Amino acid sequence: MKSVPIPPAALLVIAGLLSAAAQAMPGDAGLLPGAIGVTQLHATDARSGLALGGRDPVSYQMDGIARAGHPEHETLWEGAGWRFASAANRAAFLRAPDAFAPRIGGHDAVAAAEGRLVEADPEIFAVRSGRLYLFRTPEARARFEADPGLAARAEAGWARLRGSVVRG
């Protein structure tokens, strides 16, 4: 499958269409058109539509750092724009996006375990069992790393919370 870079202006148009659809059907994101293919909403920058603030999701696991992505290596997946440091990283992501995309929709994992949706900082992260988790603060990451059961509680919290995420 060939990936085509999505210009930021096009991402803004798509975000506007999604926002209009959400406002037309308040409180029921499940009624959005099925052609979008969004099964899990990901936290994105409100102005650019980019997940992870434009960082490369593959670099977290492959390099252990939050490397900046580049516009020439960009794709659209599950309603968000994703940037990559290289064409090879973009190809790896497109082969297995669920393996590289952040868990909990890119929200703070500790807050999700507590039943709250909180914006995360893409620079504060942990990789556990091959999965990327993000956090709002270094203290939240330390709690996550110290508690082996926190990932499962975060996943359970996200399963309850993700339906309440409304864009617009």
PDB file of N, CA, C and O in Angstrom, residues 61-126:
ATOM      1  N   GLN A  61       9.601   3.164  20.167  1.00  0.00           N
ATOM      2  CA  GLN A  61       9.958   1.778  20.423  1.00  0.00           C
ATOM      3  C   GLN A  61      11.298   1.389  19.807  1.00  0.00           C
ATOM      4  O   GLN A  61      12.060   0.643  20.402  1.00  0.00           O
ATOM      5  N   MET A  62      11.573   1.870  18.616  1.00  0.00           N
ATOM      6  CA  MET A  62      12.792   1.465  17.917  1.00  0.00           C
ATOM      7  C   MET A  62      14.037   2.191  18.438  1.00  0.00           C
ATOM      8  O   MET A  62      15.112   1.614  18.493  1.00  0.00           O
ATOM      9  N   ASP A  63      13.876   3.484  18.799  1.00  0.00           N
ATOM     10  CA  ASP A  63      15.018   4.291  19.222  1.00  0.00           C
ATOM     11  C   ASP A  63      14.980   4.649  20.709  1.00  0.00           C
ATOM     12  O   ASP A  63      15.954   5.167  21.238  1.00  0.00           O
ATOM     13  N   GLY A  64      13.833   4.452  21.355  1.00  0.00           N
ATOM     14  CA  GLY A  64      13.703   4.808  22.765  1.00  0.00           C
ATOM     15  C   GLY A  64      13.601   6.299  23.012  1.00  0.00           C
ATOM     16  O   GLY A  64      13.791   6.758  24.134  1.00  0.00           O
ATOM     17  N   ILE A  65      13.296   7.058  21.957  1.00  0.00           N
ATOM     18  CA  ILE A  65      13.136   8.513  22.098  1.00  0.00           C
ATOM     19  C   ILE A  65      11.933   8.977  21.285  1.00  0.00           C
ATOM     20  O   ILE A  65      11.479   8.289  20.378  1.00  0.00           O
ATOM     21  N   ALA A  66      11.478  10.176  21.626  1.00  0.00           N
ATOM     22  CA  ALA A  66      10.369  10.791  20.898  1.00  0.00           C
ATOM     23  C   ALA A  66      10.959  11.665  19.797  1.00  0.00           C
ATOM     24  O   ALA A  66      11.149  12.862  19.968  1.00  0.00           O
ATOM     25  N   ARG A  67      11.263  11.060  18.670  1.00  0.00           N
ATOM     26  CA  ARG A  67      11.900  11.760  17.550  1.00  0.00           C
ATOM     27  C   ARG A  67      10.858  12.540  16.743  1.00  0.00           C
ATOM     28  O   ARG A  67       9.763  12.051  16.495  1.00  0.00           O
ATOM     29  N   ALA A  68      11.208  13.732  16.310  1.00  0.00           N
ATOM     30  CA  ALA A  68      10.306  14.546  15.489  1.00  0.00           C
ATOM     31  C   ALA A  68      10.079  13.885  14.134  1.00  0.00           C
ATOM     32  O   ALA A  68      11.015  13.346  13.537  1.00  0.00           O
ATOM     33  N   GLY A  69       8.834  13.934  13.674  1.00  0.00           N
ATOM     34  CA  GLY A  69       8.515  13.456  12.332  1.00  0.00           C
ATOM     35  C   GLY A  69       8.650  14.590  11.335  1.00  0.00           C
ATOM     36  O   GLY A  69       8.778  15.750  11.721  1.00  0.00           O
ATOM     37  N   HIS A  70       8.608  14.249  10.057  1.00  0.00           N
ATOM     38  CA  HIS A  70       8.774  15.244   8.997  1.00  0.00           C
ATOM     39  C   HIS A  70       7.562  15.230   8.071  1.00  0.00           C
ATOM     40  O   HIS A  70       6.994  14.167   7.785  1.00  0.00           O
ATOM     41  N   PRO A  71       7.171  16.395   7.566  1.00  0.00           N
ATOM     42  CA  PRO A  71       5.998  16.465   6.683  1.00  0.00           C
ATOM     43  C   PRO A  71       6.098  15.576   5.443  1.00  0.00           C
ATOM     44  O   PRO A  71       5.085  15.089   4.958  1.00  0.00           O
ATOM     45  N   GLU A  72       7.309  15.330   4.951  1.00  0.00           N
ATOM     46  CA  GLU A  72       7.432  14.492   3.753  1.00  0.00           C
ATOM     47  C   GLU A  72       7.192  13.006   4.051  1.00  0.00           C
ATOM     48  O   GLU A  72       7.063  12.211   3.132  1.00  0.00           O
ATOM     49  N   HIS A  73       7.138  12.649   5.338  1.00  0.00           N
ATOM     50  CA  HIS A  73       6.857  11.261   5.746  1.00  0.00           C
ATOM     51  C   HIS A  73       5.607  11.285   6.630  1.00  0.00           C
ATOM     52  O   HIS A  73       5.671  11.033   7.826  1.00  0.00           O
ATOM     53  N   GLU A  74       4.492  11.578   6.031  1.00  0.00           N
ATOM     54  CA  GLU A  74       3.245  11.774   6.772  1.00  0.00           C
ATOM     55  C   GLU A  74       2.162  10.867   6.206  1.00  0.00           C
ATOM     56  O   GLU A  74       2.164  10.556   5.019  1.00  0.00           O
ATOM     57  N   THR A  75       1.243  10.451   7.069  1.00  0.00           N
ATOM     58  CA  THR A  75       0.108   9.667   6.620  1.00  0.00           C
ATOM     59  C   THR A  75      -1.092   9.991   7.495  1.00  0.00           C
ATOM     60  O   THR A  75      -0.952  10.603   8.559  1.00  0.00           O
ATOM     61  N   LEU A  76      -2.246   9.577   7.045  1.00  0.00           N
ATOM     62  CA  LEU A  76      -3.481   9.741   7.803  1.00  0.00           C
ATOM     63  C   LEU A  76      -3.949   8.351   8.200  1.00  0.00           C
ATOM     64  O   LEU A  76      -4.042   7.452   7.351  1.00  0.00           O
ATOM     65  N   TRP A  77      -4.192   8.157   9.480  1.00  0.00           N
ATOM     66  CA  TRP A  77      -4.669   6.869   9.986  1.00  0.00           C
ATOM     67  C   TRP A  77      -5.622   7.132  11.146  1.00  0.00           C
ATOM     68  O   TRP A  77      -5.322   7.916  12.037  1.00  0.00           O
ATOM     69  N   GLU A  78      -6.761   6.475  11.118  1.00  0.00           N
ATOM     70  CA  GLU A  78      -7.806   6.602  12.133  1.00  0.00           C
ATOM     71  C   GLU A  78      -8.130   8.060  12.451  1.00  0.00           C
ATOM     72  O   GLU A  78      -8.302   8.439  13.605  1.00  0.00           O
ATOM     73  N   GLY A  79      -8.214   8.865  11.424  1.00  0.00           N
ATOM     74  CA  GLY A  79      -8.653  10.243  11.593  1.00  0.00           C
ATOM     75  C   GLY A  79      -7.607  11.206  12.114  1.00  0.00           C
ATOM     76  O   GLY A  79      -7.911  12.360  12.389  1.00  0.00           O
ATOM     77  N   ALA A  80      -6.371  10.777  12.259  1.00  0.00           N
ATOM     78  CA  ALA A  80      -5.301  11.648  12.747  1.00  0.00           C
ATOM     79  C   ALA A  80      -4.149  11.656  11.752  1.00  0.00           C
ATOM     80  O   ALA A  80      -3.934  10.685  11.028  1.00  0.00           O
ATOM     81  N   GLY A  81      -3.407  12.748  11.749  1.00  0.00           N
ATOM     82  CA  GLY A  81      -2.197  12.829  10.951  1.00  0.00           C
ATOM     83  C   GLY A  81      -1.030  12.290  11.761  1.00  0.00           C
ATOM     84  O   GLY A  81      -0.901  12.567  12.955  1.00  0.00           O
ATOM     85  N   TRP A  82      -0.207  11.489  11.136  1.00  0.00           N
ATOM     86  CA  TRP A  82       0.957  10.883  11.790  1.00  0.00           C
ATOM     87  C   TRP A  82       2.191  11.220  10.988  1.00  0.00           C
ATOM     88  O   TRP A  82       2.207  11.050   9.765  1.00  0.00           O
ATOM     89  N   ARG A  83       3.235  11.686  11.648  1.00  0.00           N
ATOM     90  CA  ARG A  83       4.495  12.006  10.973  1.00  0.00           C
ATOM     91  C   ARG A  83       5.586  11.039  11.417  1.00  0.00           C
ATOM     92  O   ARG A  83       5.565  10.534  12.539  1.00  0.00           O
ATOM     93  N   PHE A  84       6.565  10.863  10.523  1.00  0.00           N
ATOM     94  CA  PHE A  84       7.620   9.889  10.763  1.00  0.00           C
ATOM     95  C   PHE A  84       8.974  10.492  10.419  1.00  0.00           C
ATOM     96  O   PHE A  84       9.072  11.362   9.561  1.00  0.00           O
ATOM     97  N   ALA A  85      10.011   9.994  11.082  1.00  0.00           N
ATOM     98  CA  ALA A  85      11.365  10.489  10.844  1.00  0.00           C
ATOM     99  C   ALA A  85      11.909   9.991   9.516  1.00  0.00           C
ATOM    100  O   ALA A  85      12.830  10.594   8.962  1.00  0.00           O
ATOM    101  N   SER A  86      11.345   8.888   8.990  1.00  0.00           N
ATOM    102  CA  SER A  86      11.849   8.332   7.735  1.00  0.00           C
ATOM    103  C   SER A  86      10.730   7.584   7.014  1.00  0.00           C
ATOM    104  O   SER A  86       9.713   7.218   7.618  1.00  0.00           O
ATOM    105  N   ALA A  87      10.948   7.329   5.743  1.00  0.00           N
ATOM    106  CA  ALA A  87       9.993   6.542   4.965  1.00  0.00           C
ATOM    107  C   ALA A  87       9.912   5.119   5.506  1.00  0.00           C
ATOM    108  O   ALA A  87       8.844   4.500   5.514  1.00  0.00           O
ATOM    109  N   ALA A  88      11.035   4.587   5.996  1.00  0.00           N
ATOM    110  CA  ALA A  88      11.042   3.228   6.555  1.00  0.00           C
ATOM    111  C   ALA A  88      10.167   3.154   7.805  1.00  0.00           C
ATOM    112  O   ALA A  88       9.434   2.172   7.994  1.00  0.00           O
ATOM    113  N   ASN A  89      10.215   4.177   8.651  1.00  0.00           N
ATOM    114  CA  ASN A  89       9.363   4.185   9.847  1.00  0.00           C
ATOM    115  C   ASN A  89       7.897   4.293   9.468  1.00  0.00           C
ATOM    116  O   ASN A  89       7.041   3.644  10.076  1.00  0.00           O
ATOM    117  N   ARG A  90       7.593   5.109   8.458  1.00  0.00           N
ATOM    118  CA  ARG A  90       6.207   5.203   7.997  1.00  0.00           C
ATOM    119  C   ARG A  90       5.730   3.844   7.478  1.00  0.00           C
ATOM    120  O   ARG A  90       4.623   3.405   7.790  1.00  0.00           O
ATOM    121  N   ALA A  91       6.565   3.163   6.717  1.00  0.00           N
ATOM    122  CA  ALA A  91       6.197   1.850   6.184  1.00  0.00           C
ATOM    123  C   ALA A  91       5.981   0.845   7.317  1.00  0.00           C
ATOM    124  O   ALA A  91       5.037   0.051   7.282  1.00  0.00           O
ATOM    125  N   ALA A  92       6.832   0.876   8.329  1.00  0.00           N
ATOM    126  CA  ALA A  92       6.674  -0.031   9.475  1.00  0.00           C
ATOM    127  C   ALA A  92       5.353   0.242  10.190  1.00  0.00           C
ATOM    128  O   ALA A  92       4.622  -0.692  10.552  1.00  0.00           O
ATOM    129  N   PHE A  93       5.023   1.502  10.362  1.00  0.00           N
ATOM    130  CA  PHE A  93       3.766   1.874  11.017  1.00  0.00           C
ATOM    131  C   PHE A  93       2.573   1.385  10.207  1.00  0.00           C
ATOM    132  O   PHE A  93       1.632   0.807  10.755  1.00  0.00           O
ATOM    133  N   LEU A  94       2.605   1.590   8.906  1.00  0.00           N
ATOM    134  CA  LEU A  94       1.478   1.190   8.063  1.00  0.00           C
ATOM    135  C   LEU A  94       1.293  -0.329   8.013  1.00  0.00           C
ATOM    136  O   LEU A  94       0.181  -0.803   7.798  1.00  0.00           O
ATOM    137  N   ARG A  95       2.368  -1.080   8.220  1.00  0.00           N
ATOM    138  CA  ARG A  95       2.256  -2.546   8.278  1.00  0.00           C
ATOM    139  C   ARG A  95       1.572  -3.001   9.566  1.00  0.00           C
ATOM    140  O   ARG A  95       0.872  -4.011   9.568  1.00  0.00           O
ATOM    141  N   ALA A  96       1.770  -2.267  10.671  1.00  0.00           N
ATOM    142  CA  ALA A  96       1.219  -2.671  11.973  1.00  0.00           C
ATOM    143  C   ALA A  96       0.957  -1.442  12.844  1.00  0.00           C
ATOM    144  O   ALA A  96       1.608  -1.246  13.870  1.00  0.00           O
ATOM    145  N   PRO A  97       0.001  -0.591  12.456  1.00  0.00           N
ATOM    146  CA  PRO A  97      -0.210   0.655  13.203  1.00  0.00           C
ATOM    147  C   PRO A  97      -0.574   0.453  14.669  1.00  0.00           C
ATOM    148  O   PRO A  97      -0.137   1.223  15.527  1.00  0.00           O
ATOM    149  N   ASP A  98      -1.343  -0.581  14.977  1.00  0.00           N
ATOM    150  CA  ASP A  98      -1.724  -0.812  16.373  1.00  0.00           C
ATOM    151  C   ASP A  98      -0.522  -1.146  17.252  1.00  0.00           C
ATOM    152  O   ASP A  98      -0.567  -0.950  18.464  1.00  0.00           O
ATOM    153  N   ALA A  99       0.539  -1.654  16.654  1.00  0.00           N
ATOM    154  CA  ALA A  99       1.742  -1.980  17.425  1.00  0.00           C
ATOM    155  C   ALA A  99       2.522  -0.728  17.806  1.00  0.00           C
ATOM    156  O   ALA A  99       3.272  -0.741  18.787  1.00  0.00           O
ATOM    157  N   PHE A 100       2.362   0.357  17.053  1.00  0.00           N
ATOM    158  CA  PHE A 100       3.151   1.563  17.297  1.00  0.00           C
ATOM    159  C   PHE A 100       2.345   2.735  17.852  1.00  0.00           C
ATOM    160  O   PHE A 100       2.912   3.608  18.509  1.00  0.00           O
ATOM    161  N   ALA A 101       1.061   2.792  17.586  1.00  0.00           N
ATOM    162  CA  ALA A 101       0.239   3.908  18.066  1.00  0.00           C
ATOM    163  C   ALA A 101       0.175   3.864  19.589  1.00  0.00           C
ATOM    164  O   ALA A 101       0.192   2.785  20.192  1.00  0.00           O
ATOM    165  N   PRO A 102       0.106   5.026  20.230  1.00  0.00           N
ATOM    166  CA  PRO A 102       0.047   5.032  21.692  1.00  0.00           C
ATOM    167  C   PRO A 102      -1.249   4.408  22.207  1.00  0.00           C
ATOM    168  O   PRO A 102      -2.300   4.539  21.580  1.00  0.00           O
ATOM    169  N   ARG A 103      -1.146   3.714  23.317  1.00  0.00           N
ATOM    170  CA  ARG A 103      -2.309   3.150  23.975  1.00  0.00           C
ATOM    171  C   ARG A 103      -3.097   4.278  24.637  1.00  0.00           C
ATOM    172  O   ARG A 103      -2.618   5.402  24.745  1.00  0.00           O
ATOM    173  N   ILE A 104      -4.281   3.997  25.055  1.00  0.00           N
ATOM    174  CA  ILE A 104      -5.160   4.939  25.772  1.00  0.00           C
ATOM    175  C   ILE A 104      -5.429   6.161  24.903  1.00  0.00           C
ATOM    176  O   ILE A 104      -5.624   7.269  25.376  1.00  0.00           O
ATOM    177  N   GLY A 105      -5.395   5.991  23.595  1.00  0.00           N
ATOM    178  CA  GLY A 105      -5.677   7.087  22.682  1.00  0.00           C
ATOM    179  C   GLY A 105      -4.683   8.231  22.772  1.00  0.00           C
ATOM    180  O   GLY A 105      -4.957   9.326  22.306  1.00  0.00           O
ATOM    181  N   GLY A 106      -3.528   7.980  23.388  1.00  0.00           N
ATOM    182  CA  GLY A 106      -2.528   9.042  23.546  1.00  0.00           C
ATOM    183  C   GLY A 106      -2.774   9.918  24.758  1.00  0.00           C
ATOM    184  O   GLY A 106      -2.103  10.931  24.930  1.00  0.00           O
ATOM    185  N   HIS A 107      -3.714   9.530  25.613  1.00  0.00           N
ATOM    186  CA  HIS A 107      -3.979  10.272  26.850  1.00  0.00           C
ATOM    187  C   HIS A 107      -3.112   9.715  27.981  1.00  0.00           C
ATOM    188  O   HIS A 107      -2.515   8.652  27.853  1.00  0.00           O
ATOM    189  N   ASP A 108      -3.089  10.416  29.105  1.00  0.00           N
ATOM    190  CA  ASP A 108      -2.322   9.995  30.273  1.00  0.00           C
ATOM    191  C   ASP A 108      -2.852   8.663  30.797  1.00  0.00           C
ATOM    192  O   ASP A 108      -4.024   8.546  31.154  1.00  0.00           O
ATOM    193  N   ALA A 109      -1.994   7.652  30.844  1.00  0.00           N
ATOM    194  CA  ALA A 109      -2.402   6.302  31.246  1.00  0.00           C
ATOM    195  C   ALA A 109      -2.797   6.233  32.719  1.00  0.00           C
ATOM    196  O   ALA A 109      -3.758   5.546  33.076  1.00  0.00           O
ATOM    197  N   VAL A 110      -2.093   6.940  33.590  1.00  0.00           N
ATOM    198  CA  VAL A 110      -2.416   6.898  35.022  1.00  0.00           C
ATOM    199  C   VAL A 110      -3.780   7.526  35.269  1.00  0.00           C
ATOM    200  O   VAL A 110      -4.605   6.992  36.026  1.00  0.00           O
ATOM    201  N   ALA A 111      -4.058   8.640  34.616  1.00  0.00           N
ATOM    202  CA  ALA A 111      -5.364   9.287  34.778  1.00  0.00           C
ATOM    203  C   ALA A 111      -6.479   8.372  34.271  1.00  0.00           C
ATOM    204  O   ALA A 111      -7.546   8.280  34.907  1.00  0.00           O
ATOM    205  N   ALA A 112      -6.252   7.681  33.160  1.00  0.00           N
ATOM    206  CA  ALA A 112      -7.268   6.754  32.639  1.00  0.00           C
ATOM    207  C   ALA A 112      -7.541   5.638  33.630  1.00  0.00           C
ATOM    208  O   ALA A 112      -8.689   5.225  33.811  1.00  0.00           O
ATOM    209  N   ALA A 113      -6.505   5.160  34.303  1.00  0.00           N
ATOM    210  CA  ALA A 113      -6.684   4.119  35.322  1.00  0.00           C
ATOM    211  C   ALA A 113      -7.549   4.631  36.471  1.00  0.00           C
ATOM    212  O   ALA A 113      -8.235   3.850  37.134  1.00  0.00           O
ATOM    213  N   GLU A 114      -7.533   5.950  36.684  1.00  0.00           N
ATOM    214  CA  GLU A 114      -8.333   6.582  37.741  1.00  0.00           C
ATOM    215  C   GLU A 114      -9.696   7.043  37.233  1.00  0.00           C
ATOM    216  O   GLU A 114     -10.439   7.706  37.956  1.00  0.00           O
ATOM    217  N   GLY A 115     -10.002   6.761  35.956  1.00  0.00           N
ATOM    218  CA  GLY A 115     -11.297   7.119  35.405  1.00  0.00           C
ATOM    219  C   GLY A 115     -11.386   8.520  34.843  1.00  0.00           C
ATOM    220  O   GLY A 115     -12.477   9.067  34.686  1.00  0.00           O
ATOM    221  N   ARG A 116     -10.236   9.117  34.513  1.00  0.00           N
ATOM    222  CA  ARG A 116     -10.216  10.482  33.974  1.00  0.00           C
ATOM    223  C   ARG A 116      -9.456  10.515  32.656  1.00  0.00           C
ATOM    224  O   ARG A 116      -8.481   9.792  32.485  1.00  0.00           O
ATOM    225  N   LEU A 117      -9.893  11.385  31.728  1.00  0.00           N
ATOM    226  CA  LEU A 117      -9.150  11.627  30.488  1.00  0.00           C
ATOM    227  C   LEU A 117      -8.337  12.898  30.678  1.00  0.00           C
ATOM    228  O   LEU A 117      -8.898  13.967  30.913  1.00  0.00           O
ATOM    229  N   VAL A 118      -7.035  12.770  30.580  1.00  0.00           N
ATOM    230  CA  VAL A 118      -6.134  13.899  30.773  1.00  0.00           C
ATOM    231  C   VAL A 118      -5.153  13.932  29.610  1.00  0.00           C
ATOM    232  O   VAL A 118      -4.597  12.882  29.234  1.00  0.00           O
ATOM    233  N   GLU A 119      -4.932  15.116  29.073  1.00  0.00           N
ATOM    234  CA  GLU A 119      -3.974  15.276  27.979  1.00  0.00           C
ATOM    235  C   GLU A 119      -2.587  14.861  28.448  1.00  0.00           C
ATOM    236  O   GLU A 119      -2.178  15.178  29.565  1.00  0.00           O
ATOM    237  N   ALA A 120      -1.868  14.158  27.598  1.00  0.00           N
ATOM    238  CA  ALA A 120      -0.514  13.701  27.923  1.00  0.00           C
ATOM    239  C   ALA A 120       0.519  14.544  27.193  1.00  0.00           C
ATOM    240  O   ALA A 120       0.222  15.194  26.189  1.00  0.00           O
ATOM    241  N   ASP A 121       1.723  14.510  27.698  1.00  0.00           N
ATOM    242  CA  ASP A 121       2.872  15.147  27.063  1.00  0.00           C
ATOM    243  C   ASP A 121       3.603  14.071  26.263  1.00  0.00           C
ATOM    244  O   ASP A 121       4.086  13.094  26.841  1.00  0.00           O
ATOM    245  N   PRO A 122       3.688  14.188  24.937  1.00  0.00           N
ATOM    246  CA  PRO A 122       4.319  13.129  24.139  1.00  0.00           C
ATOM    247  C   PRO A 122       5.810  12.930  24.415  1.00  0.00           C
ATOM    248  O   PRO A 122       6.398  11.972  23.938  1.00  0.00           O
ATOM    249  N   GLU A 123       6.408  13.812  25.195  1.00  0.00           N
ATOM    250  CA  GLU A 123       7.810  13.646  25.572  1.00  0.00           C
ATOM    251  C   GLU A 123       7.969  12.774  26.821  1.00  0.00           C
ATOM    252  O   GLU A 123       9.071  12.352  27.149  1.00  0.00           O
ATOM    253  N   ILE A 124       6.853  12.526  27.543  1.00  0.00           N
ATOM    254  CA  ILE A 124       6.901  11.739  28.770  1.00  0.00           C
ATOM    255  C   ILE A 124       6.203  10.416  28.483  1.00  0.00           C
ATOM    256  O   ILE A 124       4.977  10.367  28.366  1.00  0.00           O
ATOM    257  N   PHE A 125       6.964   9.345  28.366  1.00  0.00           N
ATOM    258  CA  PHE A 125       6.409   8.085  27.898  1.00  0.00           C
ATOM    259  C   PHE A 125       7.113   6.889  28.537  1.00  0.00           C
ATOM    260  O   PHE A 125       8.184   7.017  29.140  1.00  0.00           O
ATOM    261  N   ALA A 126       6.502   5.747  28.371  1.00  0.00           N
ATOM    262  CA  ALA A 126       7.099   4.467  28.755  1.00  0.00           C
ATOM    263  C   ALA A 126       6.630   3.435  27.740  1.00  0.00           C
ATOM    264  O   ALA A 126       5.515   3.529  27.220  1.00  0.00           O
TER     265      ALA A 126
END
